[in-house]
């Protein structure tokens, strides 16, 4: 895989690179539990975002309910300490046909991109959990970072502006994940390094899909909103943070 060809557009899109202070914290063995646990939760949150977009904007009720049922066991494991069925690790695909609402110009494209994203994020969730189990790292609830909340706070409250802003936020979150996977990989053990590098292609495509959808749905130029969220995201990444998380700023512990 040509990692540089994947990362170069990401670095051009983001307004800053991950500070060395975050890398220094992320590579510490004592922070591995936090890193993997938050990564696990982030994969579920990414799938939930895709589900929310489909259900809110384009899916019929039956399709939306099928997506809710797909995510329910993962949510129960993360939020309610319920056991995750072993069968989920063998789940290869979500086969339910998602039907967009009639009259939606972008509905099928959003459905296709988000269903693929959901499948991939849930697969990554299972991969992270298996790594944690192999290393005897039990899942324990942790608090969420301020990162996503800081982004969502800037989202406009009327549609289609809300949808456009949420898609742009999704692009930045996926791009930052991709950048951090690549930047952190050289400092991790062989297994984790290979795993994080294996995620680059899907994360890079997710960022592109989110951005393409935002541009497709907007009636005008979205560059101003893209630049605005780029500045917000960079501020969150570069500023001091009181806790270490996968998307936290520079930890001051």
Short mmCIF file of N, CA, C and O in Angstrom, two decimals, residues 107-230:
data_model
loop_
_atom_site.label_atom_id
_atom_site.label_comp_id
_atom_site.label_asym_id
_atom_site.label_seq_id
_atom_site.Cartn_x
_atom_site.Cartn_y
_atom_site.Cartn_z
N UNK A 107 -30.42 10.80 -1.86
CA UNK A 107 -30.71 9.72 -0.92
C UNK A 107 -29.93 8.45 -1.16
O UNK A 107 -29.32 7.89 -0.24
N UNK A 108 -29.91 7.95 -2.40
CA UNK A 108 -29.24 6.68 -2.67
C UNK A 108 -27.74 6.78 -2.45
O UNK A 108 -27.11 5.85 -1.93
N UNK A 109 -27.16 7.91 -2.81
CA UNK A 109 -25.72 8.09 -2.63
C UNK A 109 -25.37 8.12 -1.14
O UNK A 109 -24.40 7.50 -0.70
N UNK A 110 -26.18 8.84 -0.36
CA UNK A 110 -25.93 8.88 1.08
C UNK A 110 -26.09 7.49 1.70
O UNK A 110 -25.26 7.07 2.52
N UNK A 111 -27.13 6.77 1.30
CA UNK A 111 -27.35 5.42 1.81
C UNK A 111 -26.17 4.52 1.47
O UNK A 111 -25.63 3.82 2.34
N UNK A 112 -25.75 4.52 0.23
CA UNK A 112 -24.68 3.63 -0.20
C UNK A 112 -23.39 3.91 0.57
O UNK A 112 -22.71 2.98 1.04
N UNK A 113 -23.04 5.18 0.70
CA UNK A 113 -21.79 5.55 1.38
C UNK A 113 -21.86 5.26 2.88
O UNK A 113 -20.91 4.75 3.47
N UNK A 114 -23.00 5.56 3.50
CA UNK A 114 -23.10 5.38 4.95
C UNK A 114 -23.27 3.91 5.34
O UNK A 114 -22.77 3.48 6.39
N UNK A 115 -23.96 3.12 4.53
CA UNK A 115 -24.07 1.68 4.84
C UNK A 115 -22.69 1.03 4.79
O UNK A 115 -22.34 0.22 5.67
N UNK A 116 -21.90 1.38 3.80
CA UNK A 116 -20.54 0.85 3.72
C UNK A 116 -19.72 1.31 4.92
O UNK A 116 -18.98 0.51 5.52
N UNK A 117 -19.86 2.58 5.29
CA UNK A 117 -19.15 3.09 6.46
C UNK A 117 -19.55 2.33 7.72
O UNK A 117 -18.69 1.93 8.52
N UNK A 118 -20.84 2.12 7.92
CA UNK A 118 -21.32 1.40 9.12
C UNK A 118 -20.73 0.00 9.17
O UNK A 118 -20.25 -0.44 10.23
N UNK A 119 -20.76 -0.72 8.07
CA UNK A 119 -20.21 -2.08 8.03
C UNK A 119 -18.73 -2.07 8.42
O UNK A 119 -18.27 -2.90 9.21
N UNK A 120 -17.99 -1.13 7.85
CA UNK A 120 -16.55 -1.09 8.10
C UNK A 120 -16.24 -0.69 9.53
O UNK A 120 -15.34 -1.26 10.17
N UNK A 121 -16.98 0.28 10.07
CA UNK A 121 -16.72 0.72 11.44
C UNK A 121 -17.04 -0.38 12.45
O UNK A 121 -16.31 -0.57 13.43
N UNK A 122 -18.10 -1.12 12.21
CA UNK A 122 -18.43 -2.23 13.12
C UNK A 122 -17.41 -3.36 13.01
O UNK A 122 -17.09 -4.02 14.01
N UNK A 123 -16.88 -3.57 11.82
CA UNK A 123 -15.81 -4.55 11.66
C UNK A 123 -14.56 -4.10 12.42
O UNK A 123 -13.92 -4.90 13.11
N UNK A 124 -14.24 -2.83 12.32
CA UNK A 124 -13.09 -2.29 13.06
C UNK A 124 -13.33 -2.40 14.57
O UNK A 124 -12.39 -2.70 15.33
N UNK A 125 -14.55 -2.16 15.01
CA UNK A 125 -14.91 -2.32 16.42
C UNK A 125 -14.55 -3.73 16.88
O UNK A 125 -13.90 -3.92 17.93
N UNK A 126 -14.98 -4.72 16.11
CA UNK A 126 -14.69 -6.11 16.48
C UNK A 126 -13.20 -6.40 16.48
O UNK A 126 -12.70 -7.12 17.36
N UNK A 127 -12.46 -5.81 15.54
CA UNK A 127 -11.01 -6.01 15.50
C UNK A 127 -10.33 -5.41 16.73
O UNK A 127 -9.44 -6.04 17.33
N UNK A 128 -10.73 -4.20 17.11
CA UNK A 128 -10.13 -3.56 18.29
C UNK A 128 -10.46 -4.38 19.54
O UNK A 128 -9.59 -4.61 20.39
N UNK A 129 -11.70 -4.83 19.65
CA UNK A 129 -12.08 -5.60 20.83
C UNK A 129 -11.30 -6.91 20.92
O UNK A 129 -10.88 -7.32 22.01
N UNK A 130 -11.08 -7.55 19.79
CA UNK A 130 -10.30 -8.78 19.79
C UNK A 130 -8.86 -8.53 20.23
O UNK A 130 -8.27 -9.33 20.96
N UNK A 131 -8.30 -7.42 19.79
CA UNK A 131 -6.94 -7.06 20.23
C UNK A 131 -6.92 -6.83 21.73
O UNK A 131 -6.00 -7.29 22.42
N UNK A 132 -7.93 -6.14 22.25
CA UNK A 132 -8.00 -5.90 23.69
C UNK A 132 -8.12 -7.22 24.45
O UNK A 132 -7.45 -7.43 25.47
N UNK A 133 -8.96 -8.11 23.96
CA UNK A 133 -9.15 -9.39 24.64
C UNK A 133 -7.88 -10.24 24.62
O UNK A 133 -7.53 -10.87 25.61
N UNK A 134 -7.19 -10.23 23.49
CA UNK A 134 -5.93 -10.97 23.38
C UNK A 134 -4.91 -10.46 24.38
O UNK A 134 -4.13 -11.23 24.95
N UNK A 135 -4.92 -9.16 24.61
CA UNK A 135 -3.97 -8.53 25.55
C UNK A 135 -4.51 -8.45 26.97
O UNK A 135 -3.91 -7.81 27.82
N UNK A 136 -5.66 -9.07 27.18
CA UNK A 136 -6.29 -9.11 28.51
C UNK A 136 -6.54 -7.69 29.04
O UNK A 136 -6.31 -7.40 30.21
N UNK A 137 -7.02 -6.84 28.15
CA UNK A 137 -7.43 -5.49 28.53
C UNK A 137 -8.94 -5.48 28.61
O UNK A 137 -9.62 -5.52 27.58
N UNK A 138 -9.52 -5.45 29.79
CA UNK A 138 -10.97 -5.48 29.90
C UNK A 138 -11.58 -4.14 29.47
O UNK A 138 -10.98 -3.08 29.65
N UNK A 139 -12.77 -4.22 28.88
CA UNK A 139 -13.45 -2.99 28.53
C UNK A 139 -14.04 -2.36 29.78
O UNK A 139 -14.77 -3.01 30.54
N UNK A 140 -13.74 -1.11 30.00
CA UNK A 140 -14.32 -0.33 31.09
C UNK A 140 -14.73 1.02 30.53
O UNK A 140 -14.04 1.61 29.70
N UNK A 141 -15.86 1.52 31.00
CA UNK A 141 -16.36 2.80 30.52
C UNK A 141 -15.38 3.92 30.84
O UNK A 141 -14.78 3.96 31.92
N UNK A 142 -15.22 4.83 29.89
CA UNK A 142 -14.43 6.04 30.11
C UNK A 142 -15.23 7.24 29.63
O UNK A 142 -16.17 7.10 28.85
N UNK A 143 -14.86 8.41 30.09
CA UNK A 143 -15.56 9.61 29.66
C UNK A 143 -15.18 9.97 28.23
O UNK A 143 -14.10 9.63 27.75
N UNK A 144 -16.07 10.65 27.53
CA UNK A 144 -15.80 11.07 26.16
C UNK A 144 -14.90 12.30 26.16
O UNK A 144 -14.89 13.09 27.11
N UNK A 145 -14.14 12.45 25.09
CA UNK A 145 -13.30 13.64 24.96
C UNK A 145 -14.17 14.83 24.56
O UNK A 145 -15.33 14.68 24.17
N UNK A 146 -13.61 16.02 24.63
CA UNK A 146 -14.35 17.23 24.27
C UNK A 146 -14.35 17.46 22.76
O UNK A 146 -15.01 18.39 22.28
N UNK A 147 -13.64 16.65 22.02
CA UNK A 147 -13.39 16.88 20.59
C UNK A 147 -14.68 16.94 19.78
O UNK A 147 -14.98 17.96 19.13
N UNK A 148 -15.45 15.86 19.79
CA UNK A 148 -16.66 15.82 18.96
C UNK A 148 -17.66 16.88 19.41
O UNK A 148 -18.30 17.54 18.57
N UNK A 149 -17.80 17.06 20.72
CA UNK A 149 -18.73 18.08 21.22
C UNK A 149 -18.31 19.47 20.75
O UNK A 149 -19.15 20.31 20.42
N UNK A 150 -17.00 19.71 20.73
CA UNK A 150 -16.50 20.99 20.28
C UNK A 150 -16.82 21.25 18.82
O UNK A 150 -17.05 22.40 18.41
N UNK A 151 -16.84 20.20 18.03
CA UNK A 151 -17.18 20.33 16.61
C UNK A 151 -18.69 20.53 16.44
O UNK A 151 -19.14 21.43 15.72
N UNK A 152 -19.47 19.68 17.09
CA UNK A 152 -20.92 19.70 16.93
C UNK A 152 -21.51 21.03 17.42
O UNK A 152 -22.54 21.49 16.92
N UNK A 153 -20.86 21.67 18.38
CA UNK A 153 -21.33 22.94 18.91
C UNK A 153 -21.43 24.01 17.81
O UNK A 153 -22.21 24.96 17.91
N UNK A 154 -20.63 23.83 16.76
CA UNK A 154 -20.61 24.82 15.68
C UNK A 154 -21.60 24.51 14.55
O UNK A 154 -21.71 25.28 13.59
N UNK A 155 -22.32 23.40 14.67
CA UNK A 155 -23.26 22.99 13.62
C UNK A 155 -24.50 23.89 13.65
O UNK A 155 -25.08 24.14 14.71
N UNK A 156 -24.90 24.36 12.50
CA UNK A 156 -26.10 25.19 12.39
C UNK A 156 -27.35 24.35 12.67
O UNK A 156 -27.32 23.13 12.53
N UNK A 157 -28.43 25.01 13.05
CA UNK A 157 -29.61 24.30 13.57
C UNK A 157 -30.79 24.27 12.61
O UNK A 157 -31.90 23.96 13.01
N UNK A 158 -30.57 24.57 11.34
CA UNK A 158 -31.66 24.49 10.37
C UNK A 158 -31.16 23.74 9.14
O UNK A 158 -30.03 23.91 8.71
N UNK A 159 -32.02 22.89 8.60
CA UNK A 159 -31.65 22.11 7.42
C UNK A 159 -31.90 22.91 6.14
O UNK A 159 -32.78 23.77 6.12
N UNK A 160 -31.12 22.67 5.08
CA UNK A 160 -30.09 21.61 4.97
C UNK A 160 -28.74 21.96 5.58
O UNK A 160 -27.81 21.16 5.50
N UNK A 161 -28.64 23.14 6.24
CA UNK A 161 -27.36 23.55 6.80
C UNK A 161 -26.87 22.57 7.87
O UNK A 161 -25.67 22.28 7.95
N UNK A 162 -27.80 22.03 8.68
CA UNK A 162 -27.41 21.07 9.72
C UNK A 162 -26.75 19.85 9.09
O UNK A 162 -25.70 19.39 9.53
N UNK A 163 -27.40 19.30 8.07
CA UNK A 163 -26.86 18.12 7.39
C UNK A 163 -25.50 18.42 6.78
O UNK A 163 -24.56 17.63 6.93
N UNK A 164 -25.37 19.54 6.11
CA UNK A 164 -24.10 19.90 5.47
C UNK A 164 -23.00 20.02 6.51
O UNK A 164 -21.89 19.48 6.34
N UNK A 165 -23.29 20.70 7.61
CA UNK A 165 -22.28 20.88 8.67
C UNK A 165 -21.89 19.56 9.31
O UNK A 165 -20.73 19.32 9.62
N UNK A 166 -22.88 18.69 9.54
CA UNK A 166 -22.58 17.40 10.16
C UNK A 166 -21.70 16.54 9.23
O UNK A 166 -20.82 15.81 9.69
N UNK A 167 -21.95 16.63 7.94
CA UNK A 167 -21.11 15.90 6.99
C UNK A 167 -19.69 16.44 6.98
O UNK A 167 -18.72 15.66 6.94
N UNK A 168 -19.54 17.76 7.07
CA UNK A 168 -18.20 18.35 7.12
C UNK A 168 -17.49 17.93 8.40
O UNK A 168 -16.30 17.60 8.38
N UNK A 169 -18.22 17.94 9.52
CA UNK A 169 -17.63 17.46 10.78
C UNK A 169 -17.16 16.01 10.64
O UNK A 169 -16.06 15.65 11.09
N UNK A 170 -17.99 15.19 10.01
CA UNK A 170 -17.61 13.80 9.80
C UNK A 170 -16.35 13.67 8.98
O UNK A 170 -15.50 12.82 9.26
N UNK A 171 -16.20 14.54 7.99
CA UNK A 171 -14.99 14.51 7.16
C UNK A 171 -13.75 14.81 8.00
O UNK A 171 -12.72 14.13 7.87
N UNK A 172 -13.84 15.79 8.87
CA UNK A 172 -12.68 16.14 9.70
C UNK A 172 -12.36 15.05 10.73
O UNK A 172 -11.18 14.74 10.98
N UNK A 173 -13.38 14.46 11.32
CA UNK A 173 -13.15 13.41 12.30
C UNK A 173 -12.46 12.20 11.65
O UNK A 173 -11.50 11.63 12.19
N UNK A 174 -12.95 11.81 10.48
CA UNK A 174 -12.34 10.67 9.78
C UNK A 174 -10.93 11.01 9.31
O UNK A 174 -10.02 10.17 9.38
N UNK A 175 -10.74 12.23 8.83
CA UNK A 175 -9.40 12.64 8.38
C UNK A 175 -8.41 12.65 9.54
O UNK A 175 -7.27 12.20 9.40
N UNK A 176 -8.85 13.15 10.69
CA UNK A 176 -7.96 13.17 11.86
C UNK A 176 -7.63 11.76 12.31
O UNK A 176 -6.47 11.47 12.69
N UNK A 177 -8.60 10.87 12.29
CA UNK A 177 -8.34 9.48 12.65
C UNK A 177 -7.28 8.89 11.74
O UNK A 177 -6.33 8.23 12.20
N UNK A 178 -7.43 9.12 10.45
CA UNK A 178 -6.48 8.60 9.47
C UNK A 178 -5.08 9.15 9.74
O UNK A 178 -4.09 8.40 9.75
N UNK A 179 -4.99 10.45 9.97
CA UNK A 179 -3.69 11.08 10.22
C UNK A 179 -3.04 10.52 11.48
O UNK A 179 -1.83 10.26 11.52
N UNK A 180 -3.83 10.29 12.52
CA UNK A 180 -3.26 9.78 13.77
C UNK A 180 -2.86 8.32 13.66
O UNK A 180 -1.85 7.90 14.23
N UNK A 181 -3.64 7.52 12.94
CA UNK A 181 -3.23 6.14 12.72
C UNK A 181 -1.85 6.10 12.07
O UNK A 181 -0.97 5.33 12.48
N UNK A 182 -1.67 6.90 11.04
CA UNK A 182 -0.40 6.91 10.30
C UNK A 182 0.75 7.44 11.15
O UNK A 182 1.86 6.90 11.11
N UNK A 183 0.48 8.48 11.91
CA UNK A 183 1.54 9.12 12.68
C UNK A 183 1.96 8.28 13.89
O UNK A 183 3.13 8.28 14.28
N UNK A 184 1.01 7.56 14.45
CA UNK A 184 1.29 6.77 15.65
C UNK A 184 1.87 5.40 15.34
O UNK A 184 2.64 4.85 16.14
N UNK A 185 1.54 4.84 14.20
CA UNK A 185 1.93 3.47 13.85
C UNK A 185 3.41 3.16 14.07
O UNK A 185 3.75 2.09 14.59
N UNK A 186 4.35 4.05 13.68
CA UNK A 186 5.77 3.71 13.86
C UNK A 186 6.20 3.51 15.31
O UNK A 186 7.25 2.92 15.56
N UNK A 187 5.41 3.99 16.25
CA UNK A 187 5.79 3.92 17.66
C UNK A 187 5.13 2.76 18.41
O UNK A 187 5.37 2.58 19.60
N UNK A 188 4.31 2.00 17.71
CA UNK A 188 3.58 0.91 18.35
C UNK A 188 4.25 -0.43 18.06
O UNK A 188 5.12 -0.52 17.20
N UNK A 189 3.84 -1.47 18.78
CA UNK A 189 4.37 -2.80 18.50
C UNK A 189 3.89 -3.27 17.13
O UNK A 189 3.00 -2.67 16.52
N UNK A 190 4.48 -4.34 16.63
CA UNK A 190 4.24 -4.78 15.26
C UNK A 190 2.77 -5.03 14.97
O UNK A 190 2.25 -4.65 13.90
N UNK A 191 2.08 -5.70 15.89
CA UNK A 191 0.67 -6.03 15.66
C UNK A 191 -0.17 -4.76 15.52
O UNK A 191 -0.96 -4.61 14.57
N UNK A 192 -0.02 -3.84 16.47
CA UNK A 192 -0.82 -2.62 16.43
C UNK A 192 -0.43 -1.72 15.26
O UNK A 192 -1.28 -1.08 14.65
N UNK A 193 0.85 -1.70 14.95
CA UNK A 193 1.31 -0.89 13.83
C UNK A 193 0.68 -1.38 12.53
O UNK A 193 0.15 -0.59 11.73
N UNK A 194 0.70 -2.68 12.30
CA UNK A 194 0.08 -3.24 11.09
C UNK A 194 -1.42 -2.97 11.06
O UNK A 194 -1.98 -2.63 10.02
N UNK A 195 -2.06 -3.11 12.21
CA UNK A 195 -3.50 -2.89 12.28
C UNK A 195 -3.85 -1.44 11.96
O UNK A 195 -4.74 -1.17 11.15
N UNK A 196 -3.14 -0.50 12.57
CA UNK A 196 -3.45 0.91 12.34
C UNK A 196 -3.19 1.31 10.89
O UNK A 196 -3.96 2.06 10.29
N UNK A 197 -2.13 0.79 10.31
CA UNK A 197 -1.86 1.09 8.90
C UNK A 197 -2.92 0.47 7.99
O UNK A 197 -3.24 1.02 6.94
N UNK A 198 -3.48 -0.66 8.41
CA UNK A 198 -4.50 -1.32 7.60
C UNK A 198 -5.80 -0.52 7.56
O UNK A 198 -6.64 -0.74 6.67
N UNK A 199 -5.98 0.39 8.51
CA UNK A 199 -7.20 1.19 8.57
C UNK A 199 -7.16 2.44 7.69
O UNK A 199 -8.18 3.09 7.48
N UNK A 200 -5.98 2.77 7.18
CA UNK A 200 -5.81 4.05 6.50
C UNK A 200 -6.71 4.19 5.27
O UNK A 200 -7.31 5.25 5.06
N UNK A 201 -6.82 3.15 4.48
CA UNK A 201 -7.55 3.28 3.23
C UNK A 201 -9.03 3.57 3.47
O UNK A 201 -9.62 4.45 2.83
N UNK A 202 -9.65 2.84 4.40
CA UNK A 202 -11.07 3.06 4.66
C UNK A 202 -11.31 4.42 5.30
O UNK A 202 -12.26 5.13 4.94
N UNK A 203 -10.44 4.82 6.23
CA UNK A 203 -10.62 6.13 6.87
C UNK A 203 -10.46 7.26 5.86
O UNK A 203 -11.20 8.26 5.90
N UNK A 204 -9.51 7.13 4.96
CA UNK A 204 -9.32 8.15 3.93
C UNK A 204 -10.53 8.23 3.02
O UNK A 204 -10.95 9.31 2.62
N UNK A 205 -11.12 7.08 2.68
CA UNK A 205 -12.30 7.10 1.83
C UNK A 205 -13.50 7.69 2.56
O UNK A 205 -14.31 8.41 1.97
N UNK A 206 -13.62 7.41 3.86
CA UNK A 206 -14.73 7.96 4.64
C UNK A 206 -14.69 9.49 4.63
O UNK A 206 -15.72 10.15 4.46
N UNK A 207 -13.51 10.05 4.80
CA UNK A 207 -13.38 11.51 4.78
C UNK A 207 -13.81 12.05 3.42
O UNK A 207 -14.54 13.06 3.34
N UNK A 208 -13.39 11.40 2.35
CA UNK A 208 -13.75 11.85 1.01
C UNK A 208 -15.26 11.73 0.77
O UNK A 208 -15.88 12.61 0.16
N UNK A 209 -15.85 10.64 1.26
CA UNK A 209 -17.29 10.43 1.07
C UNK A 209 -18.09 11.51 1.78
O UNK A 209 -19.07 12.05 1.24
N UNK A 210 -17.72 11.82 3.02
CA UNK A 210 -18.42 12.86 3.77
C UNK A 210 -18.33 14.20 3.04
O UNK A 210 -19.31 14.93 2.90
N UNK A 211 -17.15 14.54 2.58
CA UNK A 211 -16.95 15.82 1.92
C UNK A 211 -17.70 15.88 0.59
O UNK A 211 -18.32 16.91 0.25
N UNK A 212 -17.67 14.79 -0.15
CA UNK A 212 -18.39 14.73 -1.43
C UNK A 212 -19.89 14.92 -1.22
O UNK A 212 -20.55 15.66 -1.96
N UNK A 213 -20.44 14.28 -0.20
CA UNK A 213 -21.87 14.42 0.09
C UNK A 213 -22.21 15.85 0.49
O UNK A 213 -23.24 16.39 0.06
N UNK A 214 -21.38 16.48 1.30
CA UNK A 214 -21.63 17.87 1.71
C UNK A 214 -21.67 18.79 0.50
O UNK A 214 -22.54 19.65 0.38
N UNK A 215 -20.73 18.60 -0.41
CA UNK A 215 -20.69 19.43 -1.61
C UNK A 215 -21.87 19.15 -2.53
O UNK A 215 -22.39 20.05 -3.19
N UNK A 216 -22.29 17.88 -2.57
CA UNK A 216 -23.40 17.47 -3.43
C UNK A 216 -24.74 18.06 -2.93
O UNK A 216 -25.57 18.48 -3.74
N UNK A 217 -24.93 18.06 -1.62
CA UNK A 217 -26.20 18.48 -1.04
C UNK A 217 -26.33 20.01 -1.00
O UNK A 217 -27.43 20.55 -1.14
N UNK A 218 -25.23 20.70 -0.82
CA UNK A 218 -25.26 22.16 -0.74
C UNK A 218 -25.63 22.76 -2.10
O UNK A 218 -25.25 22.26 -3.14
N UNK A 219 -26.37 23.85 -2.05
CA UNK A 219 -26.74 24.53 -3.30
C UNK A 219 -25.66 25.51 -3.74
O UNK A 219 -25.67 25.97 -4.87
N UNK A 220 -24.74 25.83 -2.83
CA UNK A 220 -23.67 26.75 -3.16
C UNK A 220 -22.32 26.21 -2.72
O UNK A 220 -22.19 25.03 -2.37
N UNK A 221 -21.35 27.05 -2.71
CA UNK A 221 -19.99 26.69 -2.33
C UNK A 221 -19.90 26.42 -0.84
O UNK A 221 -20.41 27.20 -0.03
N UNK A 222 -19.29 25.31 -0.46
CA UNK A 222 -19.17 24.95 0.97
C UNK A 222 -17.78 25.25 1.52
O UNK A 222 -17.49 24.94 2.67
N UNK A 223 -16.93 25.86 0.71
CA UNK A 223 -15.54 26.05 1.14
C UNK A 223 -15.42 26.88 2.41
O UNK A 223 -14.54 26.64 3.25
N UNK A 224 -16.32 27.86 2.59
CA UNK A 224 -16.26 28.69 3.80
C UNK A 224 -16.57 27.87 5.04
O UNK A 224 -15.90 28.00 6.07
N UNK A 225 -17.57 26.98 4.97
CA UNK A 225 -17.91 26.13 6.11
C UNK A 225 -16.81 25.10 6.35
O UNK A 225 -16.48 24.80 7.50
N UNK A 226 -16.25 24.57 5.29
CA UNK A 226 -15.14 23.62 5.43
C UNK A 226 -13.97 24.29 6.14
O UNK A 226 -13.37 23.72 7.06
N UNK A 227 -13.63 25.50 5.74
CA UNK A 227 -12.53 26.23 6.36
C UNK A 227 -12.84 26.54 7.82
O UNK A 227 -11.96 26.46 8.70
N UNK A 228 -14.10 26.90 8.10
CA UNK A 228 -14.48 27.21 9.48
C UNK A 228 -14.28 26.00 10.39
O UNK A 228 -13.66 26.11 11.46
N UNK A 229 -14.78 24.85 9.97
CA UNK A 229 -14.62 23.66 10.80
C UNK A 229 -13.16 23.20 10.86
O UNK A 229 -12.74 22.61 11.85
N UNK A 230 -12.39 23.50 9.83
CA UNK A 230 -10.96 23.20 9.88
C UNK A 230 -10.27 23.98 10.98
O UNK A 230 -9.40 23.45 11.69
#
